[in-house]
Tab-separated table of C-alpha atoms and ligand atoms in Angstrom:
chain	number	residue	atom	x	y	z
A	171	UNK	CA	-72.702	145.212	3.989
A	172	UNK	CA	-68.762	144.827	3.548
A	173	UNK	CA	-67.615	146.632	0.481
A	174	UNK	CA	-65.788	142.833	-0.902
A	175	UNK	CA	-69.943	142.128	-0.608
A	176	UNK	CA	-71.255	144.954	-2.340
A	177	UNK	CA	-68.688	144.777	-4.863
A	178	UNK	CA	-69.549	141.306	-5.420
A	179	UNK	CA	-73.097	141.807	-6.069
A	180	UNK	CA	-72.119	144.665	-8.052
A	181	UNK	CA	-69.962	142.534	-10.678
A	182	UNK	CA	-73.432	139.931	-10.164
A	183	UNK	CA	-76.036	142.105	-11.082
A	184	UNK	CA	-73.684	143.641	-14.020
A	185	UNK	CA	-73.081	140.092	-15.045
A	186	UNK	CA	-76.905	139.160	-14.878
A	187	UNK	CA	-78.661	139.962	-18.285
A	188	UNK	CA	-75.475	139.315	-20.178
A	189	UNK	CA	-75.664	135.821	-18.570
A	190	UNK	CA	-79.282	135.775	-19.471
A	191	UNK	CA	-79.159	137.226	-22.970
A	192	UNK	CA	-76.026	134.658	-23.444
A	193	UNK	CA	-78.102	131.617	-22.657
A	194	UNK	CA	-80.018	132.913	-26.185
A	195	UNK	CA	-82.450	134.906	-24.745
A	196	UNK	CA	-83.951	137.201	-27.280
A	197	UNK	CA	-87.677	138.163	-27.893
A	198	UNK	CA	-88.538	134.729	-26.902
A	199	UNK	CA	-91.315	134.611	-24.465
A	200	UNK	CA	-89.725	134.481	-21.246
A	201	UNK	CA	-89.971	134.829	-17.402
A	202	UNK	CA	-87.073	135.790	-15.120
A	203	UNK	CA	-87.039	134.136	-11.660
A	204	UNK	CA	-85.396	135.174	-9.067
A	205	UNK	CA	-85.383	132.085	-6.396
A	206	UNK	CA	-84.411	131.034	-2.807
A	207	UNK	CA	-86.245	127.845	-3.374
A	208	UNK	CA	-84.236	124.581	-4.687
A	209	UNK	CA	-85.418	121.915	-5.049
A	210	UNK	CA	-85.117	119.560	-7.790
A	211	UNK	CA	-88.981	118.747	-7.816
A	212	UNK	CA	-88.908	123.278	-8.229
A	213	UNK	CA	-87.399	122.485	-11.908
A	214	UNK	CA	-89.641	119.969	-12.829
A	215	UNK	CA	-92.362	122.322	-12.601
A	216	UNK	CA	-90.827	125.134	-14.508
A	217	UNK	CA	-90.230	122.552	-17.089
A	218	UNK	CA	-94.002	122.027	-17.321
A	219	UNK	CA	-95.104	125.204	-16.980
A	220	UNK	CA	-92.676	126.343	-20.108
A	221	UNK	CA	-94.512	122.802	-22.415
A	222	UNK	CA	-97.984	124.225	-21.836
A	223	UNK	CA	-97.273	127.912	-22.289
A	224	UNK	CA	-94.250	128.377	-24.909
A	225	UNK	CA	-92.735	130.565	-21.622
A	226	UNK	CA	-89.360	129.981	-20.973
A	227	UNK	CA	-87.874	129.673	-17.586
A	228	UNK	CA	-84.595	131.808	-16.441
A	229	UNK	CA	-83.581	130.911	-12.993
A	230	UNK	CA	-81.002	132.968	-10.897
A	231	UNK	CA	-81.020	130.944	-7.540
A	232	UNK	CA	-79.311	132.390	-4.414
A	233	UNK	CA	-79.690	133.255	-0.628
A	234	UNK	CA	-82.796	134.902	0.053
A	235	UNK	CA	-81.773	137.846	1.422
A	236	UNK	CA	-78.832	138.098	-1.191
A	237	UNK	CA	-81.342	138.299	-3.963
A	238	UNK	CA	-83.300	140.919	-2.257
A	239	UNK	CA	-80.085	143.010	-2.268
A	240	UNK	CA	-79.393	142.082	-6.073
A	241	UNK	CA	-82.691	143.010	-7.097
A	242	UNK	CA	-82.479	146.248	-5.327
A	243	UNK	CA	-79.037	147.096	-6.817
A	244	UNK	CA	-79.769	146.435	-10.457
A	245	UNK	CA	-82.605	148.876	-9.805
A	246	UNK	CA	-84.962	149.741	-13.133
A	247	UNK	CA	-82.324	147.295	-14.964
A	248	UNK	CA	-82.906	144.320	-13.543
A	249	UNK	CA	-84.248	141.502	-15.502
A	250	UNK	CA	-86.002	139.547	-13.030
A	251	UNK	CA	-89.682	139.282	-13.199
A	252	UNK	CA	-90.576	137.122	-10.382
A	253	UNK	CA	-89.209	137.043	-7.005
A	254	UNK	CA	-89.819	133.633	-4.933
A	255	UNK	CA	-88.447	132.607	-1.169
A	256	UNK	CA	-89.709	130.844	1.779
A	257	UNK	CA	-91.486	132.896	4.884
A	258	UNK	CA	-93.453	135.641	4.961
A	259	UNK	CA	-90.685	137.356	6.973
A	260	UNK	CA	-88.684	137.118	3.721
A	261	UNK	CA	-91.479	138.813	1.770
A	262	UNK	CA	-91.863	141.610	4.166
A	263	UNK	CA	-88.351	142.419	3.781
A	264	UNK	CA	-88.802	142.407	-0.419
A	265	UNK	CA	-91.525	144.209	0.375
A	266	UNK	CA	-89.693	146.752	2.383
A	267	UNK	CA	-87.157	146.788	0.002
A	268	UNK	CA	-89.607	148.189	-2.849
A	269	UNK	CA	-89.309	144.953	-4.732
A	270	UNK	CA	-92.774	144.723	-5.709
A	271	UNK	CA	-95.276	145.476	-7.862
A	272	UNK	CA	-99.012	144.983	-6.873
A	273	UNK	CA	-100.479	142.143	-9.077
A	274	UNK	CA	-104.493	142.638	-9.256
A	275	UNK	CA	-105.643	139.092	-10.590
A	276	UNK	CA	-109.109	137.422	-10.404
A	277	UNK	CA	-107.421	133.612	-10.089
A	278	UNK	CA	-104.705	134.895	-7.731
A	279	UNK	CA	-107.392	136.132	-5.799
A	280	UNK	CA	-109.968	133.276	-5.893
A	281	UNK	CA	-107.510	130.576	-5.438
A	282	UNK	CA	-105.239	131.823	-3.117
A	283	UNK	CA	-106.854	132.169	0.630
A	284	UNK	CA	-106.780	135.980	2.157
A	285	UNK	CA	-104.712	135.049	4.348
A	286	UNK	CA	-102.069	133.850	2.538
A	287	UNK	CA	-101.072	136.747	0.534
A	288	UNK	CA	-100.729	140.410	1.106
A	289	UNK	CA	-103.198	142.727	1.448
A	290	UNK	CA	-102.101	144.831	-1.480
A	291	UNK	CA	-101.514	142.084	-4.107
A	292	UNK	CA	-97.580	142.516	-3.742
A	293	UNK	CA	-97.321	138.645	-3.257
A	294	UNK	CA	-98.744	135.282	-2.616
A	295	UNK	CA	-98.066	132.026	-0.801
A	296	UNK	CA	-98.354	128.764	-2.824
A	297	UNK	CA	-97.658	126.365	-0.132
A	298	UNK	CA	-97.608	126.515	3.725
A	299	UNK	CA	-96.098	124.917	6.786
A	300	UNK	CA	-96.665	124.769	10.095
A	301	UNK	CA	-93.963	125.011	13.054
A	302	UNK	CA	-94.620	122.270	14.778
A	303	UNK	CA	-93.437	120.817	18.521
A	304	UNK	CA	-91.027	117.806	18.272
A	305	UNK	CA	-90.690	115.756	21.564
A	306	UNK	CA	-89.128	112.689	23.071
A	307	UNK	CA	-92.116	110.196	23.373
A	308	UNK	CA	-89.810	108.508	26.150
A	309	UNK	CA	-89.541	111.530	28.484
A	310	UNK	CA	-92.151	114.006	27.697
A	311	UNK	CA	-95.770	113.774	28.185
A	312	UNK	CA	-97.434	115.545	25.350
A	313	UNK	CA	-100.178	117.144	27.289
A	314	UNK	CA	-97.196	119.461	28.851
A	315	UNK	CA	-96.638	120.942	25.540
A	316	UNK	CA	-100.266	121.741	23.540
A	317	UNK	CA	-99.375	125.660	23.053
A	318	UNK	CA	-96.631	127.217	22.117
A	319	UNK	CA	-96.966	129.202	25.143
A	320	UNK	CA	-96.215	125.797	27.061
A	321	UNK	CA	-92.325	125.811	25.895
A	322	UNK	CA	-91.963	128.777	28.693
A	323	UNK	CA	-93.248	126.675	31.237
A	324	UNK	CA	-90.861	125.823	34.217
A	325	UNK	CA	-91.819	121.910	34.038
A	326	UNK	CA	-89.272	122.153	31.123
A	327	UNK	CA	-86.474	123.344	32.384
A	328	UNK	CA	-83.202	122.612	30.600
A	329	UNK	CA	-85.317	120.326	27.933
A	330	UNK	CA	-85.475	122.885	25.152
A	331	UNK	CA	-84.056	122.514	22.172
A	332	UNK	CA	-84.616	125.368	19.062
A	333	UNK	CA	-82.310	127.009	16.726
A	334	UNK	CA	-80.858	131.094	16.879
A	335	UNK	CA	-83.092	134.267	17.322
A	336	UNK	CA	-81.463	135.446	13.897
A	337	UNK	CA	-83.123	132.639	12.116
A	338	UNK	CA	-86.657	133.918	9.735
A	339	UNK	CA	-88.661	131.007	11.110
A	340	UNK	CA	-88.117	131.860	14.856
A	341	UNK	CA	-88.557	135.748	14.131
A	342	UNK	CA	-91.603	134.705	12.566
A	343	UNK	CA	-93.034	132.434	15.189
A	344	UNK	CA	-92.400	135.329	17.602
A	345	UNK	CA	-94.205	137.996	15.435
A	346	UNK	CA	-97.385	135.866	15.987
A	347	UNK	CA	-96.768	135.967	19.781
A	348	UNK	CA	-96.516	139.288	19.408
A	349	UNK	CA	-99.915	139.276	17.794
A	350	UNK	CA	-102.427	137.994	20.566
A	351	UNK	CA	-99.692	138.724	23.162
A	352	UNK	CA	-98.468	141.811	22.832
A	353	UNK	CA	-94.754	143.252	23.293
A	354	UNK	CA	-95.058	142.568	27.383
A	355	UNK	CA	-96.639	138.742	27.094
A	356	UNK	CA	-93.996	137.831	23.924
A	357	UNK	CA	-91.071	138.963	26.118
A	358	UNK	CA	-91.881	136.946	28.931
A	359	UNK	CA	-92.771	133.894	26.815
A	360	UNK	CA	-88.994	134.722	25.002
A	361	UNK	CA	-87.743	135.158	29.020
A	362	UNK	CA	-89.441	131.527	29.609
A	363	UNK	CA	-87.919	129.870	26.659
A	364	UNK	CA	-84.457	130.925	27.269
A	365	UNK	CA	-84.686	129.433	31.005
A	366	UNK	CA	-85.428	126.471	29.739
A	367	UNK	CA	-82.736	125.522	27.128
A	368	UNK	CA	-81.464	122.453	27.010
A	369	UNK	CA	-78.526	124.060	25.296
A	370	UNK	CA	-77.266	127.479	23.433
A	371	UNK	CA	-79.153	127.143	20.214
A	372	UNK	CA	-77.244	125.579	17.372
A	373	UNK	CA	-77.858	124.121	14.014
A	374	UNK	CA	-80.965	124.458	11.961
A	375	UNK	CA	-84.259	122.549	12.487
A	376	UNK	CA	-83.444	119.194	11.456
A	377	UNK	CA	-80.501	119.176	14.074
A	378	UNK	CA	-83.076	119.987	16.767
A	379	UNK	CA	-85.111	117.166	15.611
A	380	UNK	CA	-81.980	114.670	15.567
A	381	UNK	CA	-81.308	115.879	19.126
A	382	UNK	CA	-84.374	115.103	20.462
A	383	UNK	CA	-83.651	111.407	19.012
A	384	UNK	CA	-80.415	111.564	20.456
A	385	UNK	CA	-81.730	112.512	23.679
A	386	UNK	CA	-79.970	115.777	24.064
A	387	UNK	CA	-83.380	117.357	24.083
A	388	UNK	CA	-86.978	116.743	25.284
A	389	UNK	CA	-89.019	119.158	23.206
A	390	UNK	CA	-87.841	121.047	19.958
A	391	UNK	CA	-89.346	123.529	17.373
A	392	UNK	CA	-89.406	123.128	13.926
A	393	UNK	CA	-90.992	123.228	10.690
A	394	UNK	CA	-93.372	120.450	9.616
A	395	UNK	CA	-91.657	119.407	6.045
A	396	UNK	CA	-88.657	119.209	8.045
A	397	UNK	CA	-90.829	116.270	10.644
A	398	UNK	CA	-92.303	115.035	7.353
A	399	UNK	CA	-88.807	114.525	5.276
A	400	UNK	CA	-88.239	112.402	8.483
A	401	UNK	CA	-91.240	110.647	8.430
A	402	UNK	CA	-90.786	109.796	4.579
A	403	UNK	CA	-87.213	108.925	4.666
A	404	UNK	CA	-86.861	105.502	3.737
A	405	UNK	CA	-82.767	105.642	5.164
A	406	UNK	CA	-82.775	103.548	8.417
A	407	UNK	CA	-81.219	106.574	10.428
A	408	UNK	CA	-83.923	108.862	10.133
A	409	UNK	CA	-86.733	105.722	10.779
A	410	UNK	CA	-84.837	105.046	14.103
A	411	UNK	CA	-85.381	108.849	14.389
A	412	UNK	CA	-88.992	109.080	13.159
A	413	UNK	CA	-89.708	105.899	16.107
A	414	UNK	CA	-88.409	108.066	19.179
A	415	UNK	CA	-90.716	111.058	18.302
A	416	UNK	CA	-93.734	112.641	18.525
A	417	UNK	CA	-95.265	116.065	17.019
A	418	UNK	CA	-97.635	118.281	17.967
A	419	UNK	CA	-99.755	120.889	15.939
A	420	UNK	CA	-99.554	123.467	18.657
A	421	UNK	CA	-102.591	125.526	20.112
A	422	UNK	CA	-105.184	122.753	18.550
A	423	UNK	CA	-107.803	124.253	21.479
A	424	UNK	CA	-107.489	128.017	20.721
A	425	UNK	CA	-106.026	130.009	17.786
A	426	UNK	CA	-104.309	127.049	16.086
A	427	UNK	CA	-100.702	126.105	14.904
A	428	UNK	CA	-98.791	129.282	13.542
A	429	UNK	CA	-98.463	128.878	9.731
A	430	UNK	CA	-96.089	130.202	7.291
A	431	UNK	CA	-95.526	129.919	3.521
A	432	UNK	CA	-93.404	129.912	0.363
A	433	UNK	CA	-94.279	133.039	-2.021
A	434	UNK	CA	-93.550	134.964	-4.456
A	435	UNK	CA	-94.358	138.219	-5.997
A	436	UNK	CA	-94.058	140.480	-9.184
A	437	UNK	CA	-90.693	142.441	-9.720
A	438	UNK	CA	-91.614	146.265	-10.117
A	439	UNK	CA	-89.256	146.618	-12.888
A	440	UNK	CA	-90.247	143.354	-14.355
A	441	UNK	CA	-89.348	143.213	-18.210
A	442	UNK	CA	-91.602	140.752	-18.719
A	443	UNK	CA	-94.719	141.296	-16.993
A	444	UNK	CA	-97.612	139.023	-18.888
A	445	UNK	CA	-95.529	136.378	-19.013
A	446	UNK	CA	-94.424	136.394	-15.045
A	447	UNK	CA	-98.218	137.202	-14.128
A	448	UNK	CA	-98.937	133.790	-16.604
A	449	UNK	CA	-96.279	132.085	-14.062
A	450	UNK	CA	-97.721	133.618	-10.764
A	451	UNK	CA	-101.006	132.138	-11.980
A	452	UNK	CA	-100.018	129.022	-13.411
A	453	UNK	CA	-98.621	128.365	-9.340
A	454	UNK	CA	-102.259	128.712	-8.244
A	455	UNK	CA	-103.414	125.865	-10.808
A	456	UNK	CA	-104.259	122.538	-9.120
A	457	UNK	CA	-101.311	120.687	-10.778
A	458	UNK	CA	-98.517	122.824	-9.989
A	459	UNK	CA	-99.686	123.372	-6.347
A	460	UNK	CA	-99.826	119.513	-5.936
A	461	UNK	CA	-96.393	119.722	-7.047
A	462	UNK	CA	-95.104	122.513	-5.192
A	463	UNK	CA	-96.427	121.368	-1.804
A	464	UNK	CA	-95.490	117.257	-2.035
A	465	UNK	CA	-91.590	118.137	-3.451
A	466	UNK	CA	-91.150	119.769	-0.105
A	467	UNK	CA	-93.554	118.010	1.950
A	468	UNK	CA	-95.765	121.405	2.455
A	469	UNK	CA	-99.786	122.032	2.062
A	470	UNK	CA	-101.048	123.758	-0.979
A	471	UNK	CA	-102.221	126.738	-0.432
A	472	UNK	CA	-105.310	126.233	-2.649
A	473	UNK	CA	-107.337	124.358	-0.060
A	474	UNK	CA	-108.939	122.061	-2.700
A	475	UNK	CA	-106.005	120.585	-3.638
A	476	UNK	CA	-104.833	117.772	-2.132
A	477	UNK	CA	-101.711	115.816	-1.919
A	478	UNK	CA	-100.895	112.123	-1.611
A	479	UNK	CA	-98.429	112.360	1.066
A	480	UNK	CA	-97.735	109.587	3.391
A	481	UNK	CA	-95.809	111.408	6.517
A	482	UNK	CA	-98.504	114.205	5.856
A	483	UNK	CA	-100.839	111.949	6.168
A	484	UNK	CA	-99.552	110.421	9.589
A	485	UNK	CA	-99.330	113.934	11.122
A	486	UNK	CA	-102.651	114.563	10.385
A	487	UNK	CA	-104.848	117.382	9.905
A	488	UNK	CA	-104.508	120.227	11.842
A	489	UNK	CA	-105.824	123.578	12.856
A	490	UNK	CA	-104.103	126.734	11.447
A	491	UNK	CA	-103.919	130.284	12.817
A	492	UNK	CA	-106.495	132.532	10.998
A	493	UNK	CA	-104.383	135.243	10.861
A	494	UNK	CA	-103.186	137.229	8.220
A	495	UNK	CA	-99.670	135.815	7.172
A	496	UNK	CA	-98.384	139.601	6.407
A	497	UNK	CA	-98.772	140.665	10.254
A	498	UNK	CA	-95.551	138.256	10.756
A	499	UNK	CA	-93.400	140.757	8.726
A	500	UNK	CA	-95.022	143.786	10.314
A	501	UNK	CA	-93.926	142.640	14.289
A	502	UNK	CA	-90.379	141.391	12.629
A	503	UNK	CA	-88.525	144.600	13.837
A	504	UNK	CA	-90.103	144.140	17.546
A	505	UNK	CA	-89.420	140.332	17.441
A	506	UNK	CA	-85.670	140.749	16.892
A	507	UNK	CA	-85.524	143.188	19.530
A	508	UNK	CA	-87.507	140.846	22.401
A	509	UNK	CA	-85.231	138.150	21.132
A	510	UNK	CA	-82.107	140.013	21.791
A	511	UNK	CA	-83.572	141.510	25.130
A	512	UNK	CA	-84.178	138.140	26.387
A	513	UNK	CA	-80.663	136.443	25.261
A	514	UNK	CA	-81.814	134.028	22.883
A	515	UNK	CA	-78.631	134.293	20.606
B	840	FE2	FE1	-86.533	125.495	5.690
């Protein structure tokens, strides 16, 4: 970190609970949240959750990894309560970072799949999404690309399209290679990938998408909400996109499409404990999971809830990968290094 950076977050995280006790914060109940996630459907459900509980809502929103490092530096101070980001890459590194407190809770527990949350109780997915294989219905036949194995094959040279190694997505997707493949078999599949760029990567997932439409690209990676925003969009642009592609749940015959998810977790230092345990909870009820998923055109993670989603709907259902979500922050360190042995920038 730069020292202008550190010294930023250090005027931040001295700023924080005067901002918080300025907003007229006092022995209200209350819940500090400490989110990566933004969207405006987000609010509405914080909004709810304070009607039907009394619990009011503080939200510090920021990058991700920013907040990790804010949280760390305000130490036993801190206010926050809850932290909440996308991937389970992102948790692991909280997690790493000794943001968390183990939450033992009987709904938590019920409602939220094994899978889905760590092992330990030190957080939980509420929603998930797949990464999913975009193509060009024009020049790809589908049944070269069923795996994600298949993007290293040589019949696609120079048609592959996916963003940077640095990104948490790509990491993550590579951690579950790492998985059933071990370090030797993920390196070559990285090696295969790389030979078969269409171009350096560049932009984030909805570019790749828009450059398959554009026909820069045959095949691309990305996450499903990211197909499904597409899919949903009633602007003209992205229908004339949406009519040029095709997706594909990958590895539908074996293990199944690799699945990530937004979660969140309980501050060790949390001030207010109860209360962010109430909102951890309150996630895993069937209305706020209905929510949380269809704002950002996810899955619930509470697999009897469902949503009334219309591109979700069109992709269809699909196989997930069983395994346990926290493995894809345990192979992060050896994913970054296969990615940078194989020059995928
Ligand atoms: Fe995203």
């Amino acid at each position: 970190m730069t020292m202008r950076r550190l010294r930023n977050s250090l005027i931040v995280s001295l700023l924080v609970p005067a901002a918080l006790a300025s907003a007229g914060i006092s022995d209200a109940a209350e819940v500090n949240l400490y989110s990566s996630r933004h969207y405006d459907t987000d609010e509405q459900l914080y909004s709810r959750f304070t009607e039907e509980t009394g619990i009011t809502v503080n939200r510090i929103e920021g990058d991700a990894d920013e907040l990790i490092e804010r949280i760390r530096l305000e130490g036993e101070q801190s206010p926050a309560d809850v932290f909440i980001t996308v991937d389970a890459g992102r948790l692991w590194r909280a997690e790493e970072a000794g943001l968390f407190a183990p939450v033992e809770s009987k709904i938590l527990n019920e409602r939220i799949p094994a899978r889905l949350r760590n092992p330990e109780g030190l957080w939980f997915g509420f929603t998930t999404r797949a990464r999913v294989i975009v193509y060009d219905r024009e020049r790809v036949d589908p049944a070269l690309i069923g795996t994600y194995e298949d993007l290293a094959r040589p019949e696609l040279e120079g048609l592959v399209c996916i963003r940077s190694s640095t990104n948490i997505y790509n990491l993550s997707l590579l951690a579950s290679l790492i998985e059933y493949h071990g370090m030797d078999g993920a390196s070559e599949w990285a090696t295969g990938v790389v030979n078969n760029f269409a171009r350096q990567p560049e932009g984030n997932d909805t570019n790749q998408i828009e450059a398959v439409a554009a026909g820069q690209c045959g095949v691309a990676v990305a996450n499903s909400y990211y197909a499904a925003r597409i899919l949903n969009s009633d602007d003209p642009a992205r229908q004339e996109i949406a009519s040029k592609i095709g997706i594909i749940f990958p590895n539908q015959d074996d293990r199944g499409a690799h699945v990530n998810i937004s979660g969140a977790g309980l501050v060790h230092s949390a001030p207010n404990r109860d209360e962010a345990i109430a909102f951890l909870e309150y996630l895993a009820s069937d209305a706020a999971q209905a929510w949380l998923a269809n704002g950002n055109n996810e899955y619930p993670a509470v697999e009897s809830v469902k949503v009334d989603n219309p591109a979700l709907d069109a992709m269809g259902e699909f196989k997930a990968d069983p395994v346990n979500v926290s493995v894809l922050g345990k192979n992060q360190p050896m994913a970054q290094i296969i990615f940078d042995e194989a020059g995928w920038r």
